[in-house]
Short mmCIF file of C-alpha atoms in Angstrom, two decimals:
data_model
loop_
_atom_site.label_atom_id
_atom_site.label_comp_id
_atom_site.label_asym_id
_atom_site.label_seq_id
_atom_site.Cartn_x
_atom_site.Cartn_y
_atom_site.Cartn_z
CA UNK A 8 -0.03 -0.16 0.14
CA UNK A 9 1.01 3.39 -0.87
CA UNK A 10 1.47 5.60 2.54
CA UNK A 11 1.90 9.48 2.64
CA UNK A 12 3.18 10.91 5.72
CA UNK A 13 1.58 14.22 6.08
CA UNK A 14 -0.13 16.84 8.36
CA UNK A 15 -3.66 17.96 7.50
CA UNK A 16 -3.14 21.75 7.23
CA UNK A 17 0.25 21.55 5.12
CA UNK A 18 -0.33 22.93 1.62
CA UNK A 19 2.41 20.93 0.30
CA UNK A 20 0.98 17.79 1.46
CA UNK A 21 -2.32 18.99 0.19
CA UNK A 22 -1.16 19.79 -3.32
CA UNK A 23 0.35 16.17 -3.30
CA UNK A 24 -2.92 14.46 -2.05
CA UNK A 25 -4.83 16.42 -4.34
CA UNK A 26 -2.49 14.98 -7.42
CA UNK A 27 -2.68 11.80 -6.20
CA UNK A 28 -6.52 11.71 -5.77
CA UNK A 29 -7.09 13.25 -9.23
CA UNK A 30 -5.19 10.50 -10.79
CA UNK A 31 -6.89 8.02 -8.42
CA UNK A 32 -3.58 6.74 -6.96
CA UNK A 33 -4.64 5.24 -3.60
CA UNK A 34 -2.50 6.01 -0.35
CA UNK A 35 -2.98 5.47 3.30
CA UNK A 36 -2.45 8.94 5.16
CA UNK A 37 0.01 8.78 8.07
CA UNK A 38 0.01 11.93 10.30
CA UNK A 39 3.56 12.85 10.91
CA UNK A 40 4.93 15.22 13.94
CA UNK A 41 7.91 15.98 11.33
CA UNK A 42 9.09 18.85 13.89
CA UNK A 43 10.11 16.21 16.46
CA UNK A 44 12.49 15.01 14.14
CA UNK A 45 12.40 11.47 14.79
CA UNK A 46 15.25 9.48 13.66
CA UNK A 47 13.04 6.96 11.71
CA UNK A 48 11.61 10.03 9.78
CA UNK A 49 14.94 11.57 8.94
CA UNK A 50 15.96 8.33 7.44
CA UNK A 51 12.90 8.63 5.24
CA UNK A 52 13.54 12.36 4.50
CA UNK A 53 16.73 13.94 5.78
CA UNK A 54 15.31 17.36 5.03
CA UNK A 55 13.03 16.63 8.04
CA UNK A 56 9.87 17.91 6.27
CA UNK A 57 6.45 16.44 4.98
CA UNK A 58 5.03 15.28 2.72
CA UNK A 59 7.09 12.07 2.28
CA UNK A 60 5.59 9.38 -0.13
CA UNK A 61 6.22 5.80 0.14
CA UNK A 62 5.45 4.21 -3.17
CA UNK A 63 6.45 1.21 -5.19
CA UNK A 64 9.49 0.75 -3.18
CA UNK A 65 10.59 4.48 -3.24
CA UNK A 66 10.57 6.84 -0.62
CA UNK A 67 9.98 10.17 -2.02
CA UNK A 68 10.13 13.94 -0.85
CA UNK A 69 9.84 17.55 -2.14
CA UNK A 70 6.38 18.22 -3.03
CA UNK A 71 7.16 19.35 -6.85
CA UNK A 72 9.45 16.68 -7.24
CA UNK A 73 6.87 14.22 -5.90
CA UNK A 74 4.24 15.74 -8.48
CA UNK A 75 6.48 15.63 -11.50
CA UNK A 76 7.11 12.02 -10.84
CA UNK A 77 3.43 10.98 -10.39
CA UNK A 78 2.63 13.16 -13.57
CA UNK A 79 5.16 10.96 -15.29
CA UNK A 80 4.21 7.53 -14.21
CA UNK A 81 0.56 8.34 -14.37
CA UNK A 82 -0.27 10.89 -17.15
CA UNK A 83 -3.97 10.40 -16.99
CA UNK A 84 -5.76 12.81 -16.21
CA UNK A 85 -2.86 15.39 -17.10
CA UNK A 86 -2.08 18.02 -14.40
CA UNK A 87 0.55 19.75 -16.90
CA UNK A 88 -0.61 21.24 -20.07
CA UNK A 89 0.32 19.77 -23.43
CA UNK A 90 2.60 22.29 -24.84
CA UNK A 91 5.99 23.49 -23.53
CA UNK A 92 4.74 27.00 -23.04
CA UNK A 93 1.67 25.87 -21.06
CA UNK A 94 4.04 23.81 -18.91
CA UNK A 95 6.24 26.61 -18.11
CA UNK A 96 3.00 28.51 -17.13
CA UNK A 97 1.84 25.90 -14.94
CA UNK A 98 5.27 25.62 -13.21
CA UNK A 99 5.92 29.26 -13.01
CA UNK A 100 2.35 29.83 -11.11
CA UNK A 101 2.90 26.56 -8.89
CA UNK A 102 6.36 28.21 -7.63
CA UNK A 103 4.54 31.36 -7.21
CA UNK A 104 2.20 29.81 -4.88
CA UNK A 105 4.61 27.76 -2.96
CA UNK A 106 7.41 30.20 -2.61
CA UNK A 107 6.09 33.47 -2.85
CA UNK A 108 2.39 33.21 -1.40
CA UNK A 109 3.90 30.73 1.15
CA UNK A 110 6.43 33.18 2.32
CA UNK A 111 4.17 36.15 2.10
CA UNK A 112 0.89 34.88 3.34
CA UNK A 113 0.72 31.16 4.30
CA UNK A 114 3.56 31.24 6.76
CA UNK A 115 2.66 34.56 8.32
CA UNK A 116 -1.00 33.63 8.89
CA UNK A 117 -1.16 29.90 9.34
CA UNK A 118 2.30 29.28 10.70
CA UNK A 119 1.61 31.94 13.10
CA UNK A 120 -1.86 30.96 14.36
CA UNK A 121 -1.75 27.15 14.06
CA UNK A 122 1.80 25.71 13.41
CA UNK A 123 3.25 27.42 16.40
CA UNK A 124 0.69 26.26 18.84
CA UNK A 125 0.70 22.66 17.57
CA UNK A 126 4.42 22.83 17.94
CA UNK A 127 4.57 24.34 21.29
CA UNK A 128 6.52 27.60 19.80
CA UNK A 129 4.25 30.16 21.83
CA UNK A 130 1.97 32.88 20.37
CA UNK A 131 1.22 34.28 16.95
CA UNK A 132 3.40 37.52 16.14
CA UNK A 133 1.03 40.05 15.46
CA UNK A 134 3.17 41.93 13.00
CA UNK A 135 3.40 38.97 10.60
CA UNK A 136 -0.33 38.17 10.92
CA UNK A 137 -0.83 41.89 9.81
CA UNK A 138 1.48 41.31 7.03
CA UNK A 139 0.11 38.12 5.93
CA UNK A 140 -3.71 39.75 6.10
CA UNK A 141 -2.47 42.63 3.80
CA UNK A 142 -0.42 40.60 1.17
CA UNK A 143 -3.46 37.99 0.60
CA UNK A 144 -5.28 40.88 -1.14
CA UNK A 145 -2.89 41.41 -3.70
CA UNK A 146 -2.24 37.66 -4.21
CA UNK A 147 -6.36 37.39 -4.51
CA UNK A 148 -6.27 40.55 -7.13
CA UNK A 149 -3.45 38.65 -9.06
CA UNK A 150 -5.51 35.40 -9.31
CA UNK A 151 -8.47 37.33 -10.41
CA UNK A 152 -6.50 39.07 -13.13
CA UNK A 153 -5.25 35.73 -14.30
CA UNK A 154 -8.69 34.41 -14.16
CA UNK A 155 -10.34 37.32 -15.82
CA UNK A 156 -8.13 35.91 -19.26
CA UNK A 157 -8.29 32.21 -18.64
CA UNK A 158 -10.56 29.33 -17.14
CA UNK A 159 -7.99 28.10 -14.63
CA UNK A 160 -4.87 29.58 -13.30
CA UNK A 161 -2.32 28.48 -15.89
CA UNK A 162 -4.65 28.28 -19.09
CA UNK A 163 -7.93 26.55 -20.26
CA UNK A 164 -7.02 23.28 -18.41
CA UNK A 165 -7.00 22.60 -14.88
CA UNK A 166 -3.47 22.01 -13.73
CA UNK A 167 -1.07 21.57 -10.90
CA UNK A 168 -0.95 25.34 -10.29
CA UNK A 169 -4.48 25.37 -9.46
CA UNK A 170 -3.93 22.70 -6.75
CA UNK A 171 -1.22 24.58 -5.78
CA UNK A 172 -3.28 27.57 -5.03
CA UNK A 173 -6.13 25.66 -3.89
CA UNK A 174 -3.58 23.79 -1.49
CA UNK A 175 -2.79 26.96 0.28
CA UNK A 176 -5.99 28.78 0.21
CA UNK A 177 -8.04 25.62 1.57
CA UNK A 178 -5.79 25.74 4.92
CA UNK A 179 -5.99 29.45 5.24
CA UNK A 180 -9.99 28.93 4.93
CA UNK A 181 -10.09 26.51 7.50
CA UNK A 182 -8.56 29.35 9.78
CA UNK A 183 -11.14 31.72 7.98
CA UNK A 184 -8.25 34.10 6.60
CA UNK A 185 -9.94 34.32 3.19
CA UNK A 186 -12.05 37.13 2.04
CA UNK A 187 -14.17 35.36 -0.42
CA UNK A 188 -15.94 38.32 -1.34
CA UNK A 189 -13.06 40.19 -2.43
CA UNK A 190 -13.37 38.43 -5.93
CA UNK A 191 -16.08 36.63 -7.57
CA UNK A 192 -13.88 35.39 -10.11
CA UNK A 193 -11.73 33.79 -7.61
CA UNK A 194 -14.72 32.48 -5.58
CA UNK A 195 -16.22 30.61 -8.30
CA UNK A 196 -12.76 29.33 -9.26
CA UNK A 197 -12.54 27.78 -5.69
CA UNK A 198 -16.08 26.71 -6.00
CA UNK A 199 -15.12 24.83 -9.37
CA UNK A 200 -12.09 23.14 -7.54
CA UNK A 201 -13.89 22.27 -4.43
CA UNK A 202 -16.58 20.23 -5.70
CA UNK A 203 -14.07 17.84 -7.59
CA UNK A 204 -13.95 14.51 -6.02
CA UNK A 205 -10.27 14.91 -5.67
CA UNK A 206 -11.14 17.63 -2.73
CA UNK A 207 -13.13 15.46 -0.52
CA UNK A 208 -10.46 14.30 1.86
CA UNK A 209 -9.39 17.69 2.44
CA UNK A 210 -12.87 18.84 3.28
CA UNK A 211 -12.96 16.21 5.71
CA UNK A 212 -9.90 17.49 7.54
CA UNK A 213 -10.17 17.99 11.37
CA UNK A 214 -7.42 19.48 13.40
CA UNK A 215 -7.95 18.86 17.07
CA UNK A 216 -8.32 22.33 18.82
CA UNK A 217 -8.85 24.12 15.87
CA UNK A 218 -12.63 23.74 14.50
CA UNK A 219 -13.08 25.07 10.88
CA UNK A 220 -15.70 27.58 10.28
CA UNK A 221 -18.84 26.00 8.76
CA UNK A 222 -18.71 27.10 5.39
CA UNK A 223 -15.04 25.50 5.06
CA UNK A 224 -16.35 22.26 3.90
CA UNK A 225 -19.72 23.78 2.14
CA UNK A 226 -19.72 23.33 -1.59
CA UNK A 227 -22.04 26.29 -1.61
CA UNK A 228 -20.31 28.91 0.51
CA UNK B 16 18.83 38.35 -29.06
CA UNK B 17 17.88 36.54 -25.94
CA UNK B 18 18.33 38.33 -22.95
CA UNK B 19 18.68 37.67 -19.29
CA UNK B 20 17.93 40.19 -16.33
CA UNK B 21 20.25 38.84 -13.31
CA UNK B 22 22.24 40.20 -10.58
CA UNK B 23 25.82 38.34 -10.53
CA UNK B 24 25.53 36.93 -6.89
CA UNK B 25 22.40 35.37 -7.26
CA UNK B 26 22.34 31.44 -7.29
CA UNK B 27 19.12 31.47 -8.93
CA UNK B 28 20.36 33.53 -11.89
CA UNK B 29 23.58 31.15 -11.69
CA UNK B 30 21.71 28.30 -12.27
CA UNK B 31 19.90 29.61 -15.09
CA UNK B 32 23.27 31.08 -16.75
CA UNK B 33 24.84 27.36 -16.49
CA UNK B 34 22.00 25.84 -18.07
CA UNK B 35 21.95 28.20 -20.93
CA UNK B 36 25.68 28.07 -21.21
CA UNK B 37 25.93 24.15 -21.30
CA UNK B 38 23.07 24.13 -23.87
CA UNK B 39 24.91 26.67 -25.82
CA UNK B 40 21.94 29.20 -25.83
CA UNK B 41 23.44 32.79 -25.93
CA UNK B 42 22.06 35.55 -23.96
CA UNK B 43 22.97 38.92 -23.33
CA UNK B 44 23.24 39.55 -19.52
CA UNK B 45 21.59 42.76 -18.02
CA UNK B 46 22.05 43.83 -14.60
CA UNK B 47 18.80 44.37 -12.73
CA UNK B 48 18.41 46.29 -9.48
CA UNK B 49 15.20 44.33 -8.44
CA UNK B 50 14.94 45.49 -5.13
CA UNK B 51 14.02 48.94 -6.30
CA UNK B 52 11.01 47.26 -7.81
CA UNK B 53 11.02 49.44 -11.10
CA UNK B 54 7.56 49.63 -12.83
CA UNK B 55 8.92 48.33 -16.04
CA UNK B 56 10.64 45.16 -14.19
CA UNK B 57 7.25 44.58 -12.50
CA UNK B 58 5.47 44.42 -15.65
CA UNK B 59 8.28 41.56 -17.07
CA UNK B 60 7.81 39.60 -13.69
CA UNK B 61 5.25 40.69 -10.99
CA UNK B 62 6.99 38.46 -8.75
CA UNK B 63 9.67 41.31 -8.59
CA UNK B 64 12.58 38.50 -8.70
CA UNK B 65 15.47 37.74 -10.93
CA UNK B 66 16.20 35.77 -13.07
CA UNK B 67 13.77 37.09 -16.10
CA UNK B 68 14.77 35.53 -19.33
CA UNK B 69 13.44 37.09 -22.32
CA UNK B 70 13.65 34.61 -25.10
CA UNK B 71 11.67 33.92 -28.45
CA UNK B 72 8.94 36.54 -27.65
CA UNK B 73 8.49 35.16 -24.18
CA UNK B 74 9.27 36.52 -20.81
CA UNK B 75 10.03 33.92 -18.42
CA UNK B 76 10.38 33.93 -14.56
CA UNK B 77 10.91 31.70 -11.64
CA UNK B 78 14.52 29.62 -11.98
CA UNK B 79 13.34 26.21 -12.07
CA UNK B 80 10.13 26.68 -14.52
CA UNK B 81 12.79 28.40 -16.94
CA UNK B 82 15.40 25.45 -16.54
CA UNK B 83 12.46 22.81 -17.05
CA UNK B 84 11.41 25.07 -20.31
CA UNK B 85 14.96 25.19 -21.57
CA UNK B 86 15.29 21.55 -21.16
CA UNK B 87 12.19 20.89 -23.24
CA UNK B 88 13.14 23.26 -26.00
CA UNK B 89 16.76 22.27 -26.44
CA UNK B 90 17.18 18.73 -24.70
CA UNK B 91 20.93 18.50 -25.77
CA UNK B 92 23.00 17.99 -23.67
CA UNK B 93 20.34 16.65 -21.05
CA UNK B 94 20.46 18.21 -17.76
CA UNK B 95 17.66 15.90 -16.33
CA UNK B 96 18.25 12.12 -16.31
CA UNK B 97 16.51 9.58 -19.02
CA UNK B 98 14.43 7.73 -16.17
CA UNK B 99 11.52 9.08 -14.21
CA UNK B 100 13.18 8.05 -11.13
CA UNK B 101 16.60 9.80 -12.22
CA UNK B 102 14.51 12.81 -13.01
CA UNK B 103 12.88 12.65 -9.51
CA UNK B 104 16.14 12.61 -7.69
CA UNK B 105 17.47 15.44 -9.80
CA UNK B 106 14.52 17.76 -8.88
CA UNK B 107 14.46 16.45 -5.38
CA UNK B 108 18.16 17.62 -5.14
CA UNK B 109 17.63 21.06 -6.93
CA UNK B 110 14.73 21.89 -4.61
CA UNK B 111 17.11 20.58 -1.78
CA UNK B 112 19.64 23.49 -2.59
CA UNK B 113 17.16 26.17 -3.95
CA UNK B 114 14.78 25.76 -0.80
CA UNK B 115 16.60 24.13 2.18
CA UNK B 116 20.10 25.31 1.48
CA UNK B 117 19.03 28.47 0.31
CA UNK B 118 17.27 29.34 3.69
CA UNK B 119 19.73 27.68 6.17
CA UNK B 120 22.80 28.88 4.10
CA UNK B 121 22.89 31.32 1.49
CA UNK B 122 20.44 33.75 2.83
CA UNK B 123 22.29 33.63 6.14
CA UNK B 124 25.56 34.19 4.74
CA UNK B 125 25.23 35.99 1.39
CA UNK B 126 22.30 37.92 2.17
CA UNK B 127 23.65 39.41 5.31
CA UNK B 128 27.07 39.92 4.30
CA UNK B 129 26.51 41.19 0.55
CA UNK B 130 22.89 41.82 -0.36
CA UNK B 131 22.09 43.92 2.68
CA UNK B 132 24.99 46.37 1.88
CA UNK B 133 24.23 46.31 -1.92
CA UNK B 134 20.45 47.00 -1.20
CA UNK B 135 21.32 49.65 1.84
CA UNK B 136 19.77 47.60 4.31
CA UNK B 137 22.21 47.86 7.19
CA UNK B 138 24.69 45.51 8.41
CA UNK B 139 25.08 41.67 8.84
CA UNK B 140 23.29 40.20 11.80
CA UNK B 141 25.75 38.00 13.27
CA UNK B 142 23.29 35.40 14.75
CA UNK B 143 22.12 34.72 11.27
CA UNK B 144 25.84 34.48 10.08
CA UNK B 145 26.75 32.15 12.71
CA UNK B 146 23.67 29.96 12.05
CA UNK B 147 24.53 29.85 8.36
CA UNK B 148 28.37 28.81 8.90
CA UNK B 149 27.11 25.92 10.96
CA UNK B 150 24.56 24.76 8.64
CA UNK B 151 26.82 24.60 5.67
CA UNK B 152 28.83 21.92 7.22
CA UNK B 153 25.63 19.81 7.58
CA UNK B 154 25.21 20.34 3.77
CA UNK B 155 28.75 19.72 2.64
CA UNK B 156 28.52 16.58 4.71
CA UNK B 157 25.29 15.19 2.99
CA UNK B 158 27.02 16.27 -0.35
CA UNK B 159 30.03 14.37 0.57
CA UNK B 160 27.64 11.38 1.19
CA UNK B 161 25.87 11.50 -1.93
CA UNK B 162 28.94 11.75 -3.79
CA UNK B 163 30.88 8.62 -1.98
CA UNK B 164 27.80 6.66 -3.65
CA UNK B 165 27.34 8.36 -7.08
CA UNK B 166 29.72 10.57 -9.52
CA UNK B 167 27.56 13.49 -9.58
CA UNK B 168 24.78 14.60 -7.02
CA UNK B 169 21.67 13.01 -8.53
CA UNK B 170 23.27 9.91 -10.15
CA UNK B 171 26.10 9.22 -12.71
CA UNK B 172 25.57 11.99 -15.13
CA UNK B 173 25.80 15.72 -14.44
CA UNK B 174 22.16 17.29 -13.97
CA UNK B 175 20.41 20.20 -13.04
CA UNK B 176 21.17 19.38 -9.54
CA UNK B 177 24.90 19.74 -9.92
CA UNK B 178 24.32 23.22 -11.29
CA UNK B 179 21.94 24.43 -8.32
CA UNK B 180 24.28 23.26 -5.89
CA UNK B 181 27.41 24.65 -7.77
CA UNK B 182 25.26 28.24 -8.18
CA UNK B 183 24.76 28.37 -4.25
CA UNK B 184 28.21 27.19 -3.45
CA UNK B 185 30.08 29.52 -6.27
CA UNK B 186 28.31 32.65 -4.86
CA UNK B 187 29.43 31.59 -1.10
CA UNK B 188 33.10 31.07 -2.29
CA UNK B 189 33.26 34.34 -3.68
CA UNK B 190 32.72 35.79 -0.07
CA UNK B 191 35.32 32.89 1.16
CA UNK B 192 32.65 31.14 3.14
CA UNK B 193 33.00 27.84 1.85
CA UNK B 194 35.88 25.38 3.59
CA UNK B 195 36.93 23.16 0.87
CA UNK B 196 38.97 21.18 3.29
CA UNK B 197 36.10 19.78 4.98
CA UNK B 198 35.56 17.11 2.04
CA UNK B 199 38.07 16.18 -0.72
CA UNK B 200 35.07 14.27 -2.40
CA UNK B 201 32.95 17.78 -2.55
CA UNK B 202 36.22 19.48 -3.53
CA UNK B 203 36.85 17.04 -6.42
CA UNK B 204 33.33 17.38 -7.42
CA UNK B 205 33.33 21.29 -7.36
CA UNK B 206 36.80 21.39 -9.45
CA UNK B 207 35.01 19.18 -12.27
CA UNK B 208 32.10 21.38 -12.13
CA UNK B 209 34.12 24.48 -12.22
CA UNK B 210 36.20 23.59 -15.13
CA UNK B 211 33.45 23.24 -17.52
CA UNK B 212 33.19 26.00 -20.22
CA UNK B 213 29.62 26.99 -18.87
CA UNK B 214 31.21 28.05 -15.91
CA UNK B 215 33.40 30.58 -17.31
CA UNK B 216 30.88 33.46 -17.18
CA UNK B 217 30.46 32.76 -13.70
CA UNK B 218 34.06 33.01 -12.44
CA UNK B 219 34.59 36.26 -14.44
CA UNK B 220 31.97 38.08 -12.21
CA UNK B 221 32.91 41.03 -10.42
CA UNK B 222 31.14 42.78 -7.67
CA UNK B 223 32.03 46.27 -6.93
CA UNK B 224 32.84 46.78 -3.57
CA UNK B 225 33.43 42.94 -3.09
CA UNK B 226 36.80 41.49 -4.51
CA UNK B 227 36.63 37.51 -4.66
CA UNK B 228 39.56 35.50 -2.84
CA UNK B 229 42.10 34.52 -5.37
CA UNK B 230 41.42 30.99 -5.35
CA UNK B 231 37.88 32.02 -6.60
CA UNK B 232 38.58 31.72 -10.21
CA UNK B 233 41.53 29.37 -9.95
CA UNK B 234 40.73 25.91 -11.34
CA UNK B 235 43.42 24.60 -9.14
CA UNK B 236 42.18 25.72 -5.98
#
């Protein structure tokens, strides 16, 4: 059985879970308290991070390297466009969310409010929270601008870029940090992606001590 | 003419420069003071970062998306291995250097010592410098462990992972922050990669106000 070591509110784990589910690759989910740097876990991934995927005798780390690998061994349904230019754009935007959005928004909101508490690292830093709450507006506007020109973020077909973006936004939505009223275009996009069967596992996530808002799992939010 | 907007001591720009040079794609280098967030530059890349590559009517950003694109349009000589497992390993290690090594080492040494001064952001934070100087030892040991089992970092052929690692280490070597005596294996690997024609441009870089040590451009260091 394939096994994914993960934590529920990690955008990187969620991107991999969405890719696996979309491609109907079954995995057993195992929660991993990676910040405790258990020796067994460090043997699986010396980077000491989740996600880690055990599949077909391999132990895979780094979310984007995992997604590219899954795409190669199971190309159907495709999560990368069919042209080199299209693939470039999907990869650029995936990096946009996993690097820029992560450092400007996810880390400043989710990590301050949730990860610090779970890891016993104290209270949220309000300067960071304020910066994150400001930065997400710019990102939602950028998404809105892209989606005014395209059906999905990287083009006319859904791609790994949409999963990367939805992975971050769904984590932030769990702690009520996304203002869905800012852009009807972005809200429509999220409603479309949220209603996919691949999203079900993510909407069922529960983190002890943190209740999601009622709209979190609601497809008509 | 292709044009690469860059700064000389950016590991991400250097990775792209090495890939382009290895594939004999000529580019004009244009230095970009990206931190001044010039409106023209932000139009080229809303992420406000270098590298940005203008090529064949396209404007490309995000170093790894650029490298994947170059690999697709100019597969020879290859910088990704021929098997899915090999490509996974090359991508995992590229992410290792561009994410983990960058945040634990490059940012704490190069950004503190050089970028802050160039950008007028004050003096190095000695706590960060100490952390970076400590962390690079672990990374050199990890490289040494990998290279004891393989000719190159990701396998028996040189790949984008070697360029990513060499891009970071060459920037740090410019400010004398690499202890080449720590591992003979790593030093041999760097000597091999340093002697490639693709590396010449990087060894000729000069940053005003920062003289490289004499061994920086020396192939027999």
